[in-house]
Coordinates of C-alpha atoms and ligand atoms in Angstrom, one line a residue:
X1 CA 34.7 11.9 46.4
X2 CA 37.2 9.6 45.1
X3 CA 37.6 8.2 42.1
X4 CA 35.3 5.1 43.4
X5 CA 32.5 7.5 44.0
X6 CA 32.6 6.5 47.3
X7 CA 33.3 9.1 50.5
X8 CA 37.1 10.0 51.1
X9 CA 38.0 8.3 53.6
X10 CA 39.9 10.3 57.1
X11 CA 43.7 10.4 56.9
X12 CA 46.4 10.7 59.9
X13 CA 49.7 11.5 57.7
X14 CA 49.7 14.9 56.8
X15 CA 52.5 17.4 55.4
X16 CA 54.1 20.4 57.0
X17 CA 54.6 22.7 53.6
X18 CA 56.9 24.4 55.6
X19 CA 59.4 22.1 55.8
X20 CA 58.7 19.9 53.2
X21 CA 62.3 20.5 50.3
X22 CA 60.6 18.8 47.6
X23 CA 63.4 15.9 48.2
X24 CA 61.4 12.9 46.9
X25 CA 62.3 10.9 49.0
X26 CA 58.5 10.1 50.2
X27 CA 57.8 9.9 46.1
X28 CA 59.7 7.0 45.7
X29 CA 58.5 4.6 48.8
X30 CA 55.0 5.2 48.5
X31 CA 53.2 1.5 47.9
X32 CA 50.1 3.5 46.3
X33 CA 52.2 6.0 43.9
X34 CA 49.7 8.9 46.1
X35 CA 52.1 11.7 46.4
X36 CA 53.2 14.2 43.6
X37 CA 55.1 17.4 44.3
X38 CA 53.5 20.3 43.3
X39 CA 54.5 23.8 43.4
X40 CA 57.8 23.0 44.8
X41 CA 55.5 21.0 47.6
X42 CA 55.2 17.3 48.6
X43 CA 51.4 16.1 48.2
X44 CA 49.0 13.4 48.6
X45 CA 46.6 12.3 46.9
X46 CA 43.6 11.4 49.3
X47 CA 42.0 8.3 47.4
X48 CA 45.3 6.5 47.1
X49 CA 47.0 7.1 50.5
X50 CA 46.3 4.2 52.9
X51 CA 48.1 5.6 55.9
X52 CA 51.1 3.3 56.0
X53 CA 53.7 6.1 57.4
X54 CA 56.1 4.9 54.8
X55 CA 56.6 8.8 53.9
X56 CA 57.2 9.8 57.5
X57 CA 59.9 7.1 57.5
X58 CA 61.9 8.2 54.4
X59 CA 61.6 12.1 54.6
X60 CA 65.3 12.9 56.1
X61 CA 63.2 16.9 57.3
X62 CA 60.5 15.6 59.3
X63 CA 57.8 17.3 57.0
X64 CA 55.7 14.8 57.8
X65 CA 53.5 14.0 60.9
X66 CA 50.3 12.3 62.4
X67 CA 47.6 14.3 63.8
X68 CA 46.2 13.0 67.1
X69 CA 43.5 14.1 69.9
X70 CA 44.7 16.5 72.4
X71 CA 45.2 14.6 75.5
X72 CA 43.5 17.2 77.5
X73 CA 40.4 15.7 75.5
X74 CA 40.4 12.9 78.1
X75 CA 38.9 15.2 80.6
X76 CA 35.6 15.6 78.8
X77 CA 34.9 12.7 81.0
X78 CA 34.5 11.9 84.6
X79 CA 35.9 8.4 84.3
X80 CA 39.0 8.0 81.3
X81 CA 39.9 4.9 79.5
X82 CA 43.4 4.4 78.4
X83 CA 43.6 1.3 75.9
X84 CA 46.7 0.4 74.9
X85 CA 48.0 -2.6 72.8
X86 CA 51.2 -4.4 74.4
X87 CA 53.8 -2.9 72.8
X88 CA 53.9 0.3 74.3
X89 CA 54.8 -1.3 77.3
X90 CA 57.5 -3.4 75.3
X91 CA 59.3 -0.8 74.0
X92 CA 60.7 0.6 77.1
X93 CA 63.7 -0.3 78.7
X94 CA 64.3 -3.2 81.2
X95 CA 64.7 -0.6 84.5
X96 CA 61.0 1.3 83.9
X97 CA 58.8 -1.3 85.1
X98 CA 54.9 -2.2 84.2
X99 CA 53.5 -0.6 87.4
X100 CA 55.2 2.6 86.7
X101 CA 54.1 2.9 83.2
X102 CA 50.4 2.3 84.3
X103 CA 51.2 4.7 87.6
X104 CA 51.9 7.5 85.1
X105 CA 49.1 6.7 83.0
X106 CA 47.3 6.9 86.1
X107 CA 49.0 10.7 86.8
X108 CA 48.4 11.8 83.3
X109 CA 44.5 11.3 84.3
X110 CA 43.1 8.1 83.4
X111 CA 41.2 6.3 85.8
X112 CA 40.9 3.0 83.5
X113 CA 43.9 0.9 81.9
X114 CA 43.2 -1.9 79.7
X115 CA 46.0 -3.8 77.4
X116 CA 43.6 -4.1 74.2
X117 CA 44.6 -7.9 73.9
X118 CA 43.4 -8.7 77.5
X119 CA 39.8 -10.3 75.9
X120 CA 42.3 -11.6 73.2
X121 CA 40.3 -15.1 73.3
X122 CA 37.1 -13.9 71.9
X123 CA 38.7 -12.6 68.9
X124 CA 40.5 -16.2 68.3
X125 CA 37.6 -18.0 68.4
X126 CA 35.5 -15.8 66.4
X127 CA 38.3 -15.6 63.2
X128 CA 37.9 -18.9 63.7
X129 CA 33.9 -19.2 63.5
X130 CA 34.7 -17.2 60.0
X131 CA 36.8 -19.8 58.5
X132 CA 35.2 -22.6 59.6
X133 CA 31.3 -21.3 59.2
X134 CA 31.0 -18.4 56.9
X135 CA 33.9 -18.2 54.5
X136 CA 33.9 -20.6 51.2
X137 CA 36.1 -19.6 48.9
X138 CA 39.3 -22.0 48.3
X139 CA 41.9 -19.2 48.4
X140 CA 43.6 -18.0 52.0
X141 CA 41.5 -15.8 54.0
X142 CA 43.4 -12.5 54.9
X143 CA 44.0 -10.9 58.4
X144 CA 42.3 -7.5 58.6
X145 CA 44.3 -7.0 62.1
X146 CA 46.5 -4.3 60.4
X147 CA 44.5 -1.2 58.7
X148 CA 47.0 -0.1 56.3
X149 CA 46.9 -3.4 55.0
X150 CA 43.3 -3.9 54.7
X151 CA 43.4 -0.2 53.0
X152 CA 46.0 -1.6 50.9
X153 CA 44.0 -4.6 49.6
X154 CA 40.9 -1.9 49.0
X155 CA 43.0 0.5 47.2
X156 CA 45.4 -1.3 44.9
X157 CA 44.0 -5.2 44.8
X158 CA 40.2 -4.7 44.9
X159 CA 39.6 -8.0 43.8
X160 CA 41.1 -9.7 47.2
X161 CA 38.5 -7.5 49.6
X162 CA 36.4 -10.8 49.5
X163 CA 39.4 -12.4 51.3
X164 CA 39.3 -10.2 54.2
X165 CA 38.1 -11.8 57.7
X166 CA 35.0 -9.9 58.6
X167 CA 36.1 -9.5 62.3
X168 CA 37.3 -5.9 63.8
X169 CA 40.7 -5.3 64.6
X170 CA 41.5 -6.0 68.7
X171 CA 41.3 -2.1 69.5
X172 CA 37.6 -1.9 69.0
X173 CA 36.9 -5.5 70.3
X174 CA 38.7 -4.2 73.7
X175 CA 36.7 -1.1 73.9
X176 CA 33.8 -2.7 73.3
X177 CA 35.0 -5.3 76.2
X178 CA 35.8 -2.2 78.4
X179 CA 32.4 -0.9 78.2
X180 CA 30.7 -3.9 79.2
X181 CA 33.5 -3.8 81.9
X182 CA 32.2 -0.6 83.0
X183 CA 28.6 -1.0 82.7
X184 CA 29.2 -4.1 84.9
X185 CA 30.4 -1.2 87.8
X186 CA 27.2 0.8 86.7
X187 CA 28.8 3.5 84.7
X188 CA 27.2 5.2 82.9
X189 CA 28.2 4.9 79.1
X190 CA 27.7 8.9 78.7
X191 CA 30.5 9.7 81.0
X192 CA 33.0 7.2 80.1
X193 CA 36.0 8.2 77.2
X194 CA 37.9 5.6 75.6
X195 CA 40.7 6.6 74.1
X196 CA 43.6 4.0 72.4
X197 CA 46.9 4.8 72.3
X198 CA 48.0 4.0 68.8
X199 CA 51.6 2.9 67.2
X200 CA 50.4 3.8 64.1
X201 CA 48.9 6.5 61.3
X202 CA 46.9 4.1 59.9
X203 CA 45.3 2.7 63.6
X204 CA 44.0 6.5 63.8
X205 CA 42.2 6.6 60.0
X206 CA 40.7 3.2 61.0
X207 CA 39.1 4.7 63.8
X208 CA 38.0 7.6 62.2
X209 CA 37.0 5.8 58.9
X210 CA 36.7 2.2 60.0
X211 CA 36.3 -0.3 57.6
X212 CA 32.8 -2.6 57.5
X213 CA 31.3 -0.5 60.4
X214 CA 29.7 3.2 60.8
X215 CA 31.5 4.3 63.4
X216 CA 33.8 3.4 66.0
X217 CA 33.3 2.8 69.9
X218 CA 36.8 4.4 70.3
X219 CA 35.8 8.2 71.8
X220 CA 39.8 9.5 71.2
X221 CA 43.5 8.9 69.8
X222 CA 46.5 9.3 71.2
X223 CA 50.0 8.9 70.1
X224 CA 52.4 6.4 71.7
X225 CA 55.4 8.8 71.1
X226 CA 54.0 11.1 73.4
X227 CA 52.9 8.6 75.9
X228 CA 56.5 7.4 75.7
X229 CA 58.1 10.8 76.7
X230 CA 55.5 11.4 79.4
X231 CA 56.6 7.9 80.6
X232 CA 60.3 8.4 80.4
X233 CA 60.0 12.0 82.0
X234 CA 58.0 11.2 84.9
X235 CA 59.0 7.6 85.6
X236 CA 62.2 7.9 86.3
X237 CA 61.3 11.4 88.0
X238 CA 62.5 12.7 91.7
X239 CA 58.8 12.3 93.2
X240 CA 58.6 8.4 92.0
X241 CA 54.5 8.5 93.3
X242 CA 53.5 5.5 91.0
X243 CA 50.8 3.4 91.5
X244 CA 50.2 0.2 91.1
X245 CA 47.9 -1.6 88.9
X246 CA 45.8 -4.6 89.6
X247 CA 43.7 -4.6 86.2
X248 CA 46.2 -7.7 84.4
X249 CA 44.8 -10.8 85.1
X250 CA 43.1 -11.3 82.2
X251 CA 46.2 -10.6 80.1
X252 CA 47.6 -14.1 78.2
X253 CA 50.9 -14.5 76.5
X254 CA 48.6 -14.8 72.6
X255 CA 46.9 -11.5 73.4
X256 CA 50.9 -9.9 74.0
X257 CA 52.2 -11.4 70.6
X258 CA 49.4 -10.9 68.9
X259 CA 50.7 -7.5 67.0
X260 CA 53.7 -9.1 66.3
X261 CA 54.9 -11.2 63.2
X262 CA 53.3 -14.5 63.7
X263 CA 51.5 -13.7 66.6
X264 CA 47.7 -14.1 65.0
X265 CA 49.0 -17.1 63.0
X266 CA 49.8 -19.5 66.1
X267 CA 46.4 -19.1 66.9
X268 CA 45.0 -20.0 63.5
X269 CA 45.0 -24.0 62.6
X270 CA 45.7 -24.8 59.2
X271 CA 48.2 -24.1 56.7
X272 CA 49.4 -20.2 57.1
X273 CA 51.8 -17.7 56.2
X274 CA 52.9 -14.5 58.0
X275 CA 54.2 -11.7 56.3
X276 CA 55.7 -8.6 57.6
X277 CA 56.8 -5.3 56.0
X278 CA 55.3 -3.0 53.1
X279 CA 57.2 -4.8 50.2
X280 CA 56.6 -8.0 51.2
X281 CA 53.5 -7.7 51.9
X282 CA 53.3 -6.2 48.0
X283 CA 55.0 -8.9 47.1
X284 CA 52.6 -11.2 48.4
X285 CA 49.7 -9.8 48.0
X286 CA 50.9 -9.8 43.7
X287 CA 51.5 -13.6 44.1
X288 CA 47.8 -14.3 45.6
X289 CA 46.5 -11.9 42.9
X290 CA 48.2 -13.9 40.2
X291 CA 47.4 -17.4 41.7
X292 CA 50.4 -17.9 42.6
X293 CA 50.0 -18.3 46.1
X294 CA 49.4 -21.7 46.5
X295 CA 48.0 -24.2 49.7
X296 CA 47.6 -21.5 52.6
X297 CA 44.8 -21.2 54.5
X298 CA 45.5 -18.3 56.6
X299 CA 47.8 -15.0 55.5
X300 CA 48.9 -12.7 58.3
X301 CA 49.9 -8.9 56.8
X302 CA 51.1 -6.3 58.9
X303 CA 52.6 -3.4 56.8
X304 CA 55.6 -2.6 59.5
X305 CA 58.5 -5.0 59.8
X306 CA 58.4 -6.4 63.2
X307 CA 54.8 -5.7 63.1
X308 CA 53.4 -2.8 65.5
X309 CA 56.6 -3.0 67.3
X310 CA 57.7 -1.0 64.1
X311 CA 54.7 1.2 63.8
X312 CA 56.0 5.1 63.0
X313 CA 54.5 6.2 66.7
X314 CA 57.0 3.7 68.3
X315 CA 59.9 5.3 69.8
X316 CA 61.7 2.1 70.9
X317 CA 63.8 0.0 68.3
X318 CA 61.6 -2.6 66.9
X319 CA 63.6 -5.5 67.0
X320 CA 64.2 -4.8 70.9
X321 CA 60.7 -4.0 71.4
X322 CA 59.5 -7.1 70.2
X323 CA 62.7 -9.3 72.0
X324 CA 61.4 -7.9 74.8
X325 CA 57.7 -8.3 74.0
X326 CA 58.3 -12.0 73.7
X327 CA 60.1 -12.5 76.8
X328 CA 57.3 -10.3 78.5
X329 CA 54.9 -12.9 76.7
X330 CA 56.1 -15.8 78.6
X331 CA 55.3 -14.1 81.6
X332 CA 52.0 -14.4 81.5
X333 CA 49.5 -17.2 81.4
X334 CA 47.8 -19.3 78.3
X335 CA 44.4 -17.5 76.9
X336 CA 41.5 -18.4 78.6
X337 CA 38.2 -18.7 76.5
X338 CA 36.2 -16.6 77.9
X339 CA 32.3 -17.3 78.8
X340 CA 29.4 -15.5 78.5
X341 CA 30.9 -13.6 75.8
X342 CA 28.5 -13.8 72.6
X343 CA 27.6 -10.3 72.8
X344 CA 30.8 -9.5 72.5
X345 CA 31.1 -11.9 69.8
X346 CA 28.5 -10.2 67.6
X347 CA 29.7 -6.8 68.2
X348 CA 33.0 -7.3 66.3
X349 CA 31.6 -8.3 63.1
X350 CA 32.1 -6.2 60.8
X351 CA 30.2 -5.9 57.1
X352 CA 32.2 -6.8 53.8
X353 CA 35.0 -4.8 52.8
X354 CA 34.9 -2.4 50.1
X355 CA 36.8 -2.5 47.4
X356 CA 38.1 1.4 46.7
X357 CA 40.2 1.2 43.5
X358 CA 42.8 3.8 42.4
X359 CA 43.5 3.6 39.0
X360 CA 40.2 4.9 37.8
X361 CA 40.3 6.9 34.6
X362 CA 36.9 7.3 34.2
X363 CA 33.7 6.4 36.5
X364 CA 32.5 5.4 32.8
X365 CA 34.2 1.8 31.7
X366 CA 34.7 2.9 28.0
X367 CA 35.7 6.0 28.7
X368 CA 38.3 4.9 31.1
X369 CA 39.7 2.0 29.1
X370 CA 40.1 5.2 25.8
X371 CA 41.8 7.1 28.9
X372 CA 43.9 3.9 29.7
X373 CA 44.8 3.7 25.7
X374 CA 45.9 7.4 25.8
X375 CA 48.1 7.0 28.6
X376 CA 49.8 4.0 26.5
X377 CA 50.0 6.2 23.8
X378 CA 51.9 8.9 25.8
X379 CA 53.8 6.3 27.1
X380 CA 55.5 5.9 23.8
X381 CA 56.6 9.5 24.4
X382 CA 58.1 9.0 27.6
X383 CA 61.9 8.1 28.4
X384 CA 60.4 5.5 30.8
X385 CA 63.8 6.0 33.3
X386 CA 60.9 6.4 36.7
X387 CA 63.3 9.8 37.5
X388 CA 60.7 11.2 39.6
X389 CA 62.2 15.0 38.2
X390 CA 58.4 15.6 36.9
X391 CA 57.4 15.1 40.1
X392 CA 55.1 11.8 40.0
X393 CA 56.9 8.9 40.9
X394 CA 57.2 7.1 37.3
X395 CA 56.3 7.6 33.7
X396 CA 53.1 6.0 33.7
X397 CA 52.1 8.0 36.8
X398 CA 53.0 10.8 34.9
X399 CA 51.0 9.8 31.8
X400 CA 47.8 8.9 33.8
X401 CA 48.3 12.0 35.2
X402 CA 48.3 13.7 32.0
X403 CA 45.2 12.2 31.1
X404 CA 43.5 13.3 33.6
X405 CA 44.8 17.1 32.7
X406 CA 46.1 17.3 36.4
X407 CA 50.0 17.2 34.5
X408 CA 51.8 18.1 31.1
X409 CA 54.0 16.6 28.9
X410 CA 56.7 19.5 29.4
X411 CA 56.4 18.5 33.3
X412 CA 58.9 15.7 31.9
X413 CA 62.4 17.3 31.6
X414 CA 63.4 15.0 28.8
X415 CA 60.4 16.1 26.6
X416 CA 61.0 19.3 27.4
X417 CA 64.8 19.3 26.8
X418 CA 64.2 17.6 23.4
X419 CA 61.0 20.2 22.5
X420 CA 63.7 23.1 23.4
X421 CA 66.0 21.3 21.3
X422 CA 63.6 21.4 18.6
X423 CA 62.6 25.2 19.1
X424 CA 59.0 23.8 20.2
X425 CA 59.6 26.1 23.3
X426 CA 62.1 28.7 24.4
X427 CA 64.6 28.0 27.6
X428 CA 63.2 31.1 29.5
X429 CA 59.8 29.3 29.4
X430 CA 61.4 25.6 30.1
X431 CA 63.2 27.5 33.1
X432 CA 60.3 28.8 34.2
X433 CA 58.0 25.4 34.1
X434 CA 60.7 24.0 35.9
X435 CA 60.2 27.1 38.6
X436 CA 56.5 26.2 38.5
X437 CA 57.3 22.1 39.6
X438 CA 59.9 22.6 42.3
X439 CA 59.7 26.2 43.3
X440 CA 60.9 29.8 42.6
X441 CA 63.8 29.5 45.0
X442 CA 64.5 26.1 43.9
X443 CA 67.7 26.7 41.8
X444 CA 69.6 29.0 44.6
X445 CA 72.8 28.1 45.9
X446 CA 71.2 26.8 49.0
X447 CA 74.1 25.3 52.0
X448 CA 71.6 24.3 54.7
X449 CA 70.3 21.1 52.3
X450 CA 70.6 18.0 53.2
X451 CA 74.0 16.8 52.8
X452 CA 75.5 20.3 51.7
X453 CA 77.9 22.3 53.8
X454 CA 75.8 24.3 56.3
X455 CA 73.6 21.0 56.9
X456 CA 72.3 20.8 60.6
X457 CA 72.3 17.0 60.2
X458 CA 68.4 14.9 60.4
X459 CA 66.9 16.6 63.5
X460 CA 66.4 14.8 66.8
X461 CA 67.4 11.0 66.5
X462 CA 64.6 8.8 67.9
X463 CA 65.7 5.8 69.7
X464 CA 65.5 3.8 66.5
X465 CA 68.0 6.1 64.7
X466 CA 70.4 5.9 67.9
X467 CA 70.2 2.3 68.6
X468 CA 70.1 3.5 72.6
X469 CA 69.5 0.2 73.9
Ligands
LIG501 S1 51.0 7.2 54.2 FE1 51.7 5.6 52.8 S2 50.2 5.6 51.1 FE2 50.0 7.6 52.2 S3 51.2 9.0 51.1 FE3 52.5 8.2 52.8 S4 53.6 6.5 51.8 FE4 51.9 7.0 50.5
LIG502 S1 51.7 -3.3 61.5 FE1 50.8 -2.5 63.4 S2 51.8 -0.5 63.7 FE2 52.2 -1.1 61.5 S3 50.6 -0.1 60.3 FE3 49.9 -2.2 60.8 S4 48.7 -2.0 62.7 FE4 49.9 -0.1 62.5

């Protein structure tokens, strides 16, 4: 349980103790202060983490990584669903062409493709049967398209869950869409896998914990990076045995930008705002919390800049990803309003969002707001620099910590400096704290760190890092 008393909820990012250095450099981007180093070892903090990948962006050793299904999962079933949202095909370059990604799609095994925008139109017109018929509150309504950001809003403004728009995100509308699709050809439900191919950490905890539902209609998850290299190594391969695709006509140019900044809010009328990236979204999301956030009807959040063209599973550059997502857009025909849809309809709405607050003290109010006074009394102790060298990511961290006896005041090197100073403890024992926090090998001359003499440089550069094309 968390500190809401409610279930944990299922998280993608997970460490690699192995080769995790302690660095801090996932401490100090974490929009939900989860991780604290421990034993010389990054970790989370389950209740707080929201799955944004922010970690696994900033840690320069690759100690972090998303879990996935095994693609050899896919052959559980006789007839294999790949669902796929548009920018995995953007994010290749100009000379591999649509029919060779969906041939090797087809090579890897799966006997379905479907883009996940293709019944894009369904989903418009529903968000908009939310603003118009069910929600009545003055303030903006808030997309729930991107999952770290609706796991953001649970976790660290609990008070803005009422804003959410009770519709699922496009990945479950589609698979929803793909087994009417297939029931339609008289397959039976039993021996059909679905399984979406996600840019993101946070796509996979949705599917496993989705929000305002039980359980998802998605059977399976697999990453886009290693749909990417399978693509690249077999596309542009000797044999060249691609097939071709004829599954596209009901793509539209609104379903292909829809991941993208802006892309949901040209389909929303009304006053609306689009906001891409973790601190502005932060920033944002603080305004509307203050009232400060003034006529907008609509607010679009996705937590990566460039939206899922800059999900951590994207391999591509996101700023050529999307360039090339919007020229791919144009290519393709104006959404359609589908008919005979209302099933459909009713199957993508999802129940009121949870709120899942992280600063809980207590699960008792008085108890929590005397925790919340002893944590400002401690306070008072503190240097209040935000160092990280205790190993929670600020003072206050620290001091809630404390309260919650899950830290000391000697893991603060100032307090302890200043207690040895006053012959409150001896340095062999200060030394040996400090052992405790960062690790018994911690204070060797060590060459192979990052930046020292002997260092092997980042790893493999992803596309990103080498700006390829
Ligand atoms: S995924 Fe995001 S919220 Fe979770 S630990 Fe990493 S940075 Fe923090
Ligand atoms: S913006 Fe897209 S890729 Fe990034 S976390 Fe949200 S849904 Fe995932």
């Amino acid at each position: 349980m968390n500190h809401s008393n409610q279930p944990e909820l299922h998280h993608a990012i997970k460490i690699d103790p192995d080769k995790c250095r302690a660095c801090t450099h996932c401490l100090q981007v974490c929009p939900t202060e989860a991780i604290r180093i421990r034993n010389g070892k990054a970790t989370i903090i389950p209740g707080r983490c929201v799955d944004c990948g922010e970690c696994h962006r900033a840690c320069p050793y690759q100690a972090f990584y998303v879990e996935q299904d095994d693609l050899s999962r896919i052959f559980d079933y006789k007839y294999r669903v790949a669902l796929f949202p548009a920018v995995l095909v953007s994010q290749f370059p100009e000379n591999i062409s649509e029919e060779q990604i969906y041939g090797v799609l087809k090579q890897i095994g799966f006997t379905h493709i479907c883009e996940v925008e293709q019944p894009i139109s369904v989903l418009i017109d529903s968000i908009k049967d939310f603003a118009q018929n069910e929600y009545d509150n003055e303030s903006p309504i808030i997309s729930s398209f991107c999952p770290a950001t609706v796991r953001l809003i649970q976790v660290k403004y609990p008070a803005l869950t009422e804003h959410l728009v009770l519709r699922n995100a496009p990945h479950d509308l589609a698979a929803w869409y793909v087994r009417m699709r297939l029931a339609e050809e008289g397959i039976d439900p039993s021996d059909a896998g679905i399984f979406y191919i996600t840019p993101c950490a946070a796509k996979i905890a949705a599917v496993k914990s989705p929000v305002g539902e039980k359980k998802s209609i998605v059977d399976g998850i697999i990453n886009m990076s290693e749909i990417y290299n399978r693509v690249m190594s077999k596309a542009t391969g000797a044999n060249g045995a691609f097939h071709s695709c004829d599954c596209r006509n009901e793509i539209s140019r609104e379903g292909i930008l829809w991941s993208l900044p802006e892309g949901e809010k040209a389909a929303f009328e009304g006053k609306s705002l689009s906001v891409d990236g973790m601190h502005n979204v932060i920033r944002i999301l603080e305004r509307l919390e203050d009232g400060e956030l003034p006529d907008i009807d609509f607010l679009e959040l996705r937590a990566c800049e460039e939206g899922c063209a800059g999900g951590i599973m994207m391999t591509g550059n996101r700023f050529l990803t999307a360039d090339r997502q919007h020229k791919r857009a144009k290519t393709f025909p104006k959404a359609q309003s589908f008919t005979g849809m209302e099933e459909l309809a009713e199957k993508i709405r999802i129940t009121p969002v949870q709120p899942r607050p992280m600063v809980h003290l207590d699960t008792n109010i008085e108890k929590a707001f005397e925790k919340m006074q002893k944590a400002r009394s401690i306070m008072c102790h503190l240097p209040g620099i935000d160092c990280g060298a205790c190993g929670a990511p600020s003072c206050l961290a620290l001091a809630e910590d404390m309260v919650r006896h899950e830290a000391r005041m000697t893991d603060c090197i100032y307090v302890q400096q200043l207690w040895q100073k006053e012959g409150k403890i001896s340095a062999d024992k200060a030394f040996r704290n400090l052992e405790k926090k960062w690790g018994a090998n911690r204070f060797d001359v060590d060459c192979s760190k990052h930046g020292a003499k002997n260092d092997n440089g980042p790893g493999p550069m992803n596309e990103e890092d080498a700006d390829l094309y």
